[in-house]
Amino acid sequence: MEIDWLEPEATARGSVIVIGGRGERADVYRRFARRIVFDGYRVAVVENDSAVIAGIVADAQSDLPLTVIGSDSGAVAALTVAIATPAVTGVVAAGLLVADTEALVQDWDGELEIRSACPVHRGVLSTVDALEPGSLGQKVPLATAETVALVDVPVLVVHGQADALSSALDVLALRSSLRDARVVLVRDGRHDILNDVSHRSVAAEIVQFLERLRLPDTPDIILRDSAEALAQ
């Protein structure tokens, strides 16, 4: 199952493929996809299936920057796609997995607590066919220093500060292995960081990253340090 390309109202600024995590259906990311589309990017959402991912990558417009965004196991898949696909210009890795999580998920209530504090997103997850309950306990490939070192394109890592499934400290330890990376931690954020209570701020950070990919040789538009801004 996938959400076919959602097109912006004006000229597209780039193509974005969103890869879901373990057990998640594409509709779990409909809210996130619509927000990115609103900012001028065409977006497709796919489940973590290599054949489906390959098909949608081949269908992306070759004249536009192509960014792959992944959550949970989808984050590892996004990095893998970037390694194997020259057309990819950037990766967003959200809720990156760096350790086995099999023993951490005991029941549905516990899974919701780990995933998100957002009541709207919890409601989506609780609907029929939104995802496979207990899927966070499935074993999947993990991100390693050796793997991420092979990624040549810019990477934005977005991770919840309070992610109980994947330690923020362990994720930060991978930063030195990435050739071109920006790592941001979301205060009190949980594992489903694209759909947690701070989803608007996370989406805004991702759009800034997409804009830098689209215009790689231009300076940042938003200068976070006022002293830096005055010096320019």
PDB file of C-alpha atoms in Angstrom:
ATOM      1  CA  MET A   1       0.000   0.000   0.000  1.00  0.00           C
ATOM      2  CA  GLU A   2       1.206   3.506  -0.729  1.00  0.00           C
ATOM      3  CA  ILE A   3       0.029   7.073  -1.052  1.00  0.00           C
ATOM      4  CA  ASP A   4       0.709   7.976  -4.672  1.00  0.00           C
ATOM      5  CA  TRP A   5       2.334  11.293  -5.452  1.00  0.00           C
ATOM      6  CA  LEU A   6       0.610  14.208  -3.722  1.00  0.00           C
ATOM      7  CA  GLU A   7       1.250  17.300  -5.820  1.00  0.00           C
ATOM      8  CA  PRO A   8       1.638  20.903  -4.571  1.00  0.00           C
ATOM      9  CA  GLU A   9      -0.617  23.609  -5.965  1.00  0.00           C
ATOM     10  CA  ALA A  10       2.293  25.571  -7.479  1.00  0.00           C
ATOM     11  CA  THR A  11       5.480  24.449  -9.237  1.00  0.00           C
ATOM     12  CA  ALA A  12       7.125  21.607  -7.328  1.00  0.00           C
ATOM     13  CA  ARG A  13      10.368  22.451  -5.517  1.00  0.00           C
ATOM     14  CA  GLY A  14      11.469  18.825  -5.132  1.00  0.00           C
ATOM     15  CA  SER A  15      10.319  15.236  -4.685  1.00  0.00           C
ATOM     16  CA  VAL A  16      10.076  13.537  -1.297  1.00  0.00           C
ATOM     17  CA  ILE A  17       9.585   9.839  -0.579  1.00  0.00           C
ATOM     18  CA  VAL A  18       8.489   8.905   2.945  1.00  0.00           C
ATOM     19  CA  ILE A  19       9.210   5.352   4.113  1.00  0.00           C
ATOM     20  CA  GLY A  20       7.203   4.100   7.086  1.00  0.00           C
ATOM     21  CA  GLY A  21       8.496   2.025   9.964  1.00  0.00           C
ATOM     22  CA  ARG A  22       7.746  -1.477  11.206  1.00  0.00           C
ATOM     23  CA  GLY A  23       4.144  -2.498  10.725  1.00  0.00           C
ATOM     24  CA  GLU A  24       2.986   0.974   9.660  1.00  0.00           C
ATOM     25  CA  ARG A  25       0.591   1.589   6.796  1.00  0.00           C
ATOM     26  CA  ALA A  26       1.117   4.578   4.520  1.00  0.00           C
ATOM     27  CA  ASP A  27      -1.899   6.458   5.907  1.00  0.00           C
ATOM     28  CA  VAL A  28      -0.052   6.892   9.216  1.00  0.00           C
ATOM     29  CA  TYR A  29       1.977   9.630   7.471  1.00  0.00           C
ATOM     30  CA  ARG A  30      -0.839  11.397   5.619  1.00  0.00           C
ATOM     31  CA  ARG A  31      -0.802  14.418   7.973  1.00  0.00           C
ATOM     32  CA  PHE A  32       2.971  14.781   7.672  1.00  0.00           C
ATOM     33  CA  ALA A  33       2.866  14.378   3.889  1.00  0.00           C
ATOM     34  CA  ARG A  34       0.223  17.058   3.461  1.00  0.00           C
ATOM     35  CA  ARG A  35       2.278  19.516   5.481  1.00  0.00           C
ATOM     36  CA  ILE A  36       5.342  18.991   3.270  1.00  0.00           C
ATOM     37  CA  VAL A  37       3.179  19.237   0.131  1.00  0.00           C
ATOM     38  CA  PHE A  38       1.798  22.553   1.373  1.00  0.00           C
ATOM     39  CA  ASP A  39       5.373  23.919   1.338  1.00  0.00           C
ATOM     40  CA  GLY A  40       5.804  23.101  -2.351  1.00  0.00           C
ATOM     41  CA  TYR A  41       7.121  19.543  -2.473  1.00  0.00           C
ATOM     42  CA  ARG A  42       5.563  16.543  -4.195  1.00  0.00           C
ATOM     43  CA  VAL A  43       5.361  13.661  -1.725  1.00  0.00           C
ATOM     44  CA  ALA A  44       4.779   9.915  -1.916  1.00  0.00           C
ATOM     45  CA  VAL A  45       4.448   7.648   1.125  1.00  0.00           C
ATOM     46  CA  VAL A  46       5.402   3.972   0.933  1.00  0.00           C
ATOM     47  CA  GLU A  47       5.619   1.092   3.310  1.00  0.00           C
ATOM     48  CA  ASN A  48       9.026  -0.425   3.965  1.00  0.00           C
ATOM     49  CA  ASP A  49       9.120  -2.807   1.016  1.00  0.00           C
ATOM     50  CA  SER A  50      12.211  -2.762  -1.191  1.00  0.00           C
ATOM     51  CA  ALA A  51      10.328  -3.454  -4.445  1.00  0.00           C
ATOM     52  CA  VAL A  52       7.757  -0.723  -3.763  1.00  0.00           C
ATOM     53  CA  ILE A  53      10.480   1.729  -2.789  1.00  0.00           C
ATOM     54  CA  ALA A  54      12.451   0.993  -5.966  1.00  0.00           C
ATOM     55  CA  GLY A  55       9.357   1.569  -8.085  1.00  0.00           C
ATOM     56  CA  ILE A  56       8.489   4.922  -6.553  1.00  0.00           C
ATOM     57  CA  VAL A  57      12.139   6.087  -6.739  1.00  0.00           C
ATOM     58  CA  ALA A  58      12.144   5.267 -10.456  1.00  0.00           C
ATOM     59  CA  ASP A  59       8.909   7.244 -10.847  1.00  0.00           C
ATOM     60  CA  ALA A  60      10.303  10.425  -9.235  1.00  0.00           C
ATOM     61  CA  GLN A  61      10.897  13.417 -11.523  1.00  0.00           C
ATOM     62  CA  SER A  62      14.523  13.319 -12.584  1.00  0.00           C
ATOM     63  CA  ASP A  63      14.785  17.101 -12.871  1.00  0.00           C
ATOM     64  CA  LEU A  64      13.910  17.707  -9.218  1.00  0.00           C
ATOM     65  CA  PRO A  65      15.953  17.114  -6.044  1.00  0.00           C
ATOM     66  CA  LEU A  66      14.944  13.787  -4.483  1.00  0.00           C
ATOM     67  CA  THR A  67      14.916  13.395  -0.710  1.00  0.00           C
ATOM     68  CA  VAL A  68      14.108  10.169   1.121  1.00  0.00           C
ATOM     69  CA  ILE A  69      12.594  10.451   4.603  1.00  0.00           C
ATOM     70  CA  GLY A  70      12.333   7.395   6.819  1.00  0.00           C
ATOM     71  CA  SER A  71      11.073   6.667  10.316  1.00  0.00           C
ATOM     72  CA  ASP A  72      12.072   3.749  12.563  1.00  0.00           C
ATOM     73  CA  SER A  73      13.163   0.912  10.246  1.00  0.00           C
ATOM     74  CA  GLY A  74      12.286   3.235   7.372  1.00  0.00           C
ATOM     75  CA  ALA A  75      15.142   5.512   8.461  1.00  0.00           C
ATOM     76  CA  VAL A  76      17.646   2.704   7.938  1.00  0.00           C
ATOM     77  CA  ALA A  77      15.958   1.914   4.610  1.00  0.00           C
ATOM     78  CA  ALA A  78      16.245   5.572   3.566  1.00  0.00           C
ATOM     79  CA  LEU A  79      19.991   5.537   4.228  1.00  0.00           C
ATOM     80  CA  THR A  80      20.305   2.280   2.270  1.00  0.00           C
ATOM     81  CA  VAL A  81      18.409   3.766  -0.683  1.00  0.00           C
ATOM     82  CA  ALA A  82      20.733   6.786  -0.668  1.00  0.00           C
ATOM     83  CA  ILE A  83      23.789   4.542  -0.758  1.00  0.00           C
ATOM     84  CA  ALA A  84      22.457   2.584  -3.738  1.00  0.00           C
ATOM     85  CA  THR A  85      20.700   5.339  -5.691  1.00  0.00           C
ATOM     86  CA  PRO A  86      22.676   8.245  -7.224  1.00  0.00           C
ATOM     87  CA  ALA A  87      19.430  10.176  -7.829  1.00  0.00           C
ATOM     88  CA  VAL A  88      18.919  10.724  -4.093  1.00  0.00           C
ATOM     89  CA  THR A  89      20.138  14.162  -2.999  1.00  0.00           C
ATOM     90  CA  GLY A  90      19.401  13.966   0.719  1.00  0.00           C
ATOM     91  CA  VAL A  91      18.064  11.843   3.574  1.00  0.00           C
ATOM     92  CA  VAL A  92      16.022  12.553   6.691  1.00  0.00           C
ATOM     93  CA  ALA A  93      16.412   9.812   9.315  1.00  0.00           C
ATOM     94  CA  ALA A  94      13.758  10.021  12.046  1.00  0.00           C
ATOM     95  CA  GLY A  95      13.716   7.687  15.038  1.00  0.00           C
ATOM     96  CA  LEU A  96      16.852   5.972  13.776  1.00  0.00           C
ATOM     97  CA  LEU A  97      17.347   2.464  15.159  1.00  0.00           C
ATOM     98  CA  VAL A  98      20.729   1.655  16.645  1.00  0.00           C
ATOM     99  CA  ALA A  99      19.933  -1.239  19.027  1.00  0.00           C
ATOM    100  CA  ASP A 100      17.682  -4.290  19.295  1.00  0.00           C
ATOM    101  CA  THR A 101      14.238  -3.354  20.652  1.00  0.00           C
ATOM    102  CA  GLU A 102      12.596  -6.761  20.914  1.00  0.00           C
ATOM    103  CA  ALA A 103      12.252  -6.832  24.724  1.00  0.00           C
ATOM    104  CA  LEU A 104      10.973  -3.272  25.171  1.00  0.00           C
ATOM    105  CA  VAL A 105       7.395  -3.561  23.854  1.00  0.00           C
ATOM    106  CA  GLN A 106       5.086  -5.605  26.078  1.00  0.00           C
ATOM    107  CA  ASP A 107       1.520  -4.513  25.236  1.00  0.00           C
ATOM    108  CA  TRP A 108      -0.501  -2.039  23.147  1.00  0.00           C
ATOM    109  CA  ASP A 109      -0.681   0.669  25.822  1.00  0.00           C
ATOM    110  CA  GLY A 110       3.066   0.439  26.262  1.00  0.00           C
ATOM    111  CA  GLU A 111       3.581   0.659  22.520  1.00  0.00           C
ATOM    112  CA  LEU A 112       1.490   3.840  22.320  1.00  0.00           C
ATOM    113  CA  GLU A 113       3.516   5.371  25.172  1.00  0.00           C
ATOM    114  CA  ILE A 114       6.735   4.647  23.322  1.00  0.00           C
ATOM    115  CA  ARG A 115       5.447   5.866  19.976  1.00  0.00           C
ATOM    116  CA  SER A 116       3.862   9.258  20.619  1.00  0.00           C
ATOM    117  CA  ALA A 117       2.278  11.606  23.153  1.00  0.00           C
ATOM    118  CA  CYS A 118       0.132  13.237  20.445  1.00  0.00           C
ATOM    119  CA  PRO A 119      -3.543  12.340  21.050  1.00  0.00           C
ATOM    120  CA  VAL A 120      -4.448  12.820  17.384  1.00  0.00           C
ATOM    121  CA  HIS A 121      -1.695  10.483  16.234  1.00  0.00           C
ATOM    122  CA  ARG A 122      -2.603   7.940  18.914  1.00  0.00           C
ATOM    123  CA  GLY A 123      -6.112   8.009  17.523  1.00  0.00           C
ATOM    124  CA  VAL A 124      -4.785   7.333  14.027  1.00  0.00           C
ATOM    125  CA  LEU A 125      -2.662   4.436  15.285  1.00  0.00           C
ATOM    126  CA  SER A 126      -5.673   2.930  17.066  1.00  0.00           C
ATOM    127  CA  THR A 127      -7.819   2.763  13.930  1.00  0.00           C
ATOM    128  CA  VAL A 128      -8.293  -0.501  12.081  1.00  0.00           C
ATOM    129  CA  ASP A 129      -5.423  -1.376   9.720  1.00  0.00           C
ATOM    130  CA  ALA A 130      -3.271   1.647  10.688  1.00  0.00           C
ATOM    131  CA  LEU A 131      -0.453  -0.640  11.745  1.00  0.00           C
ATOM    132  CA  GLU A 132       0.340  -4.078  13.079  1.00  0.00           C
ATOM    133  CA  PRO A 133       0.242  -3.980  16.917  1.00  0.00           C
ATOM    134  CA  GLY A 134       3.453  -5.226  18.495  1.00  0.00           C
ATOM    135  CA  SER A 135       5.477  -4.446  15.388  1.00  0.00           C
ATOM    136  CA  LEU A 136       7.999  -2.389  17.347  1.00  0.00           C
ATOM    137  CA  GLY A 137       9.321  -5.656  18.737  1.00  0.00           C
ATOM    138  CA  GLN A 138      10.234  -7.024  15.310  1.00  0.00           C
ATOM    139  CA  LYS A 139      13.917  -7.466  14.542  1.00  0.00           C
ATOM    140  CA  VAL A 140      15.130  -5.331  11.636  1.00  0.00           C
ATOM    141  CA  PRO A 141      18.479  -4.081  10.300  1.00  0.00           C
ATOM    142  CA  LEU A 142      20.070  -1.428  12.517  1.00  0.00           C
ATOM    143  CA  ALA A 143      22.104   1.662  11.701  1.00  0.00           C
ATOM    144  CA  THR A 144      25.819   1.109  12.255  1.00  0.00           C
ATOM    145  CA  ALA A 145      28.846   3.350  11.938  1.00  0.00           C
ATOM    146  CA  GLU A 146      30.030   1.255   8.985  1.00  0.00           C
ATOM    147  CA  THR A 147      26.723   1.648   7.141  1.00  0.00           C
ATOM    148  CA  VAL A 148      26.175   5.362   7.650  1.00  0.00           C
ATOM    149  CA  ALA A 149      29.778   6.088   6.608  1.00  0.00           C
ATOM    150  CA  LEU A 150      28.806   5.001   3.082  1.00  0.00           C
ATOM    151  CA  VAL A 151      26.204   7.765   2.701  1.00  0.00           C
ATOM    152  CA  ASP A 152      27.552  10.555   0.479  1.00  0.00           C
ATOM    153  CA  VAL A 153      24.572  12.930   0.518  1.00  0.00           C
ATOM    154  CA  PRO A 154      23.542  15.365   3.284  1.00  0.00           C
ATOM    155  CA  VAL A 155      21.612  13.739   6.134  1.00  0.00           C
ATOM    156  CA  LEU A 156      19.268  15.321   8.660  1.00  0.00           C
ATOM    157  CA  VAL A 157      18.831  13.153  11.750  1.00  0.00           C
ATOM    158  CA  VAL A 158      15.733  14.044  13.788  1.00  0.00           C
ATOM    159  CA  HIS A 159      15.408  12.204  17.073  1.00  0.00           C
ATOM    160  CA  GLY A 160      13.279  12.381  20.180  1.00  0.00           C
ATOM    161  CA  GLN A 161      15.172  13.358  23.307  1.00  0.00           C
ATOM    162  CA  ALA A 162      12.958  10.958  25.291  1.00  0.00           C
ATOM    163  CA  ASP A 163      12.932   8.124  22.755  1.00  0.00           C
ATOM    164  CA  ALA A 164      12.711   5.006  24.949  1.00  0.00           C
ATOM    165  CA  LEU A 165      13.213   2.678  21.998  1.00  0.00           C
ATOM    166  CA  SER A 166      16.362   4.169  20.510  1.00  0.00           C
ATOM    167  CA  SER A 167      18.663   6.105  22.827  1.00  0.00           C
ATOM    168  CA  ALA A 168      19.426   9.664  21.738  1.00  0.00           C
ATOM    169  CA  LEU A 169      22.955   9.245  23.097  1.00  0.00           C
ATOM    170  CA  ASP A 170      23.537   6.198  20.886  1.00  0.00           C
ATOM    171  CA  VAL A 171      22.226   8.076  17.859  1.00  0.00           C
ATOM    172  CA  LEU A 172      24.480  11.054  18.599  1.00  0.00           C
ATOM    173  CA  ALA A 173      27.437   8.668  18.695  1.00  0.00           C
ATOM    174  CA  LEU A 174      26.866   7.942  15.000  1.00  0.00           C
ATOM    175  CA  ARG A 175      27.216  11.592  14.001  1.00  0.00           C
ATOM    176  CA  SER A 176      30.977  11.405  13.473  1.00  0.00           C
ATOM    177  CA  SER A 177      30.502   8.541  10.994  1.00  0.00           C
ATOM    178  CA  LEU A 178      28.224  10.596   8.728  1.00  0.00           C
ATOM    179  CA  ARG A 179      30.071  12.692   6.162  1.00  0.00           C
ATOM    180  CA  ASP A 180      27.556  15.520   5.979  1.00  0.00           C
ATOM    181  CA  ALA A 181      25.042  15.476   8.801  1.00  0.00           C
ATOM    182  CA  ARG A 182      22.904  17.725  10.939  1.00  0.00           C
ATOM    183  CA  VAL A 183      21.483  16.112  14.082  1.00  0.00           C
ATOM    184  CA  VAL A 184      18.583  17.706  15.944  1.00  0.00           C
ATOM    185  CA  LEU A 185      17.009  16.434  19.157  1.00  0.00           C
ATOM    186  CA  VAL A 186      13.382  17.230  19.911  1.00  0.00           C
ATOM    187  CA  ARG A 187      12.710  18.172  23.522  1.00  0.00           C
ATOM    188  CA  ASP A 188      10.701  15.404  25.249  1.00  0.00           C
ATOM    189  CA  GLY A 189      10.168  13.782  21.848  1.00  0.00           C
ATOM    190  CA  ARG A 190       9.228  10.118  21.597  1.00  0.00           C
ATOM    191  CA  HIS A 191       9.935   7.503  18.931  1.00  0.00           C
ATOM    192  CA  ASP A 192       7.412   8.458  16.228  1.00  0.00           C
ATOM    193  CA  ILE A 193       9.008  11.877  16.025  1.00  0.00           C
ATOM    194  CA  LEU A 194       7.389  12.846  12.704  1.00  0.00           C
ATOM    195  CA  ASN A 195       4.014  12.392  14.396  1.00  0.00           C
ATOM    196  CA  ASP A 196       4.657  13.411  17.995  1.00  0.00           C
ATOM    197  CA  VAL A 197       3.305  16.503  19.766  1.00  0.00           C
ATOM    198  CA  SER A 198       6.016  18.684  18.179  1.00  0.00           C
ATOM    199  CA  HIS A 199       5.202  17.519  14.644  1.00  0.00           C
ATOM    200  CA  ARG A 200       4.836  21.109  13.339  1.00  0.00           C
ATOM    201  CA  SER A 201       8.299  22.126  14.540  1.00  0.00           C
ATOM    202  CA  VAL A 202       9.789  18.904  13.184  1.00  0.00           C
ATOM    203  CA  ALA A 203       8.161  19.458   9.784  1.00  0.00           C
ATOM    204  CA  ALA A 204       9.478  23.041   9.728  1.00  0.00           C
ATOM    205  CA  GLU A 205      13.019  21.792  10.398  1.00  0.00           C
ATOM    206  CA  ILE A 206      12.672  19.281   7.576  1.00  0.00           C
ATOM    207  CA  VAL A 207      11.416  21.937   5.142  1.00  0.00           C
ATOM    208  CA  GLN A 208      14.477  24.078   5.964  1.00  0.00           C
ATOM    209  CA  PHE A 209      16.647  21.055   5.150  1.00  0.00           C
ATOM    210  CA  LEU A 210      14.797  20.516   1.859  1.00  0.00           C
ATOM    211  CA  GLU A 211      15.355  24.147   0.932  1.00  0.00           C
ATOM    212  CA  ARG A 212      19.096  23.826   1.585  1.00  0.00           C
ATOM    213  CA  LEU A 213      19.198  20.768  -0.676  1.00  0.00           C
ATOM    214  CA  ARG A 214      17.386  22.668  -3.406  1.00  0.00           C
ATOM    215  CA  LEU A 215      19.854  25.582  -3.231  1.00  0.00           C
ATOM    216  CA  PRO A 216      23.037  23.972  -1.891  1.00  0.00           C
ATOM    217  CA  ASP A 217      25.390  26.865  -2.554  1.00  0.00           C
ATOM    218  CA  THR A 218      23.358  29.556  -0.810  1.00  0.00           C
ATOM    219  CA  PRO A 219      23.782  30.587   2.849  1.00  0.00           C
ATOM    220  CA  ASP A 220      21.145  29.799   5.459  1.00  0.00           C
ATOM    221  CA  ILE A 221      18.191  32.175   5.335  1.00  0.00           C
ATOM    222  CA  ILE A 222      17.346  31.867   9.037  1.00  0.00           C
ATOM    223  CA  LEU A 223      20.297  32.861  11.211  1.00  0.00           C
ATOM    224  CA  ARG A 224      19.763  31.442  14.686  1.00  0.00           C
ATOM    225  CA  ASP A 225      22.582  33.412  16.290  1.00  0.00           C
ATOM    226  CA  SER A 226      21.839  37.161  16.402  1.00  0.00           C
ATOM    227  CA  ALA A 227      25.525  38.044  16.708  1.00  0.00           C
ATOM    228  CA  GLU A 228      26.242  36.047  13.577  1.00  0.00           C
ATOM    229  CA  ALA A 229      23.439  37.823  11.736  1.00  0.00           C
ATOM    230  CA  LEU A 230      24.745  41.276  12.663  1.00  0.00           C
ATOM    231  CA  ALA A 231      28.269  40.354  11.560  1.00  0.00           C
ATOM    232  CA  GLN A 232      27.146  39.586   8.003  1.00  0.00           C
TER     233      GLN A 232
END
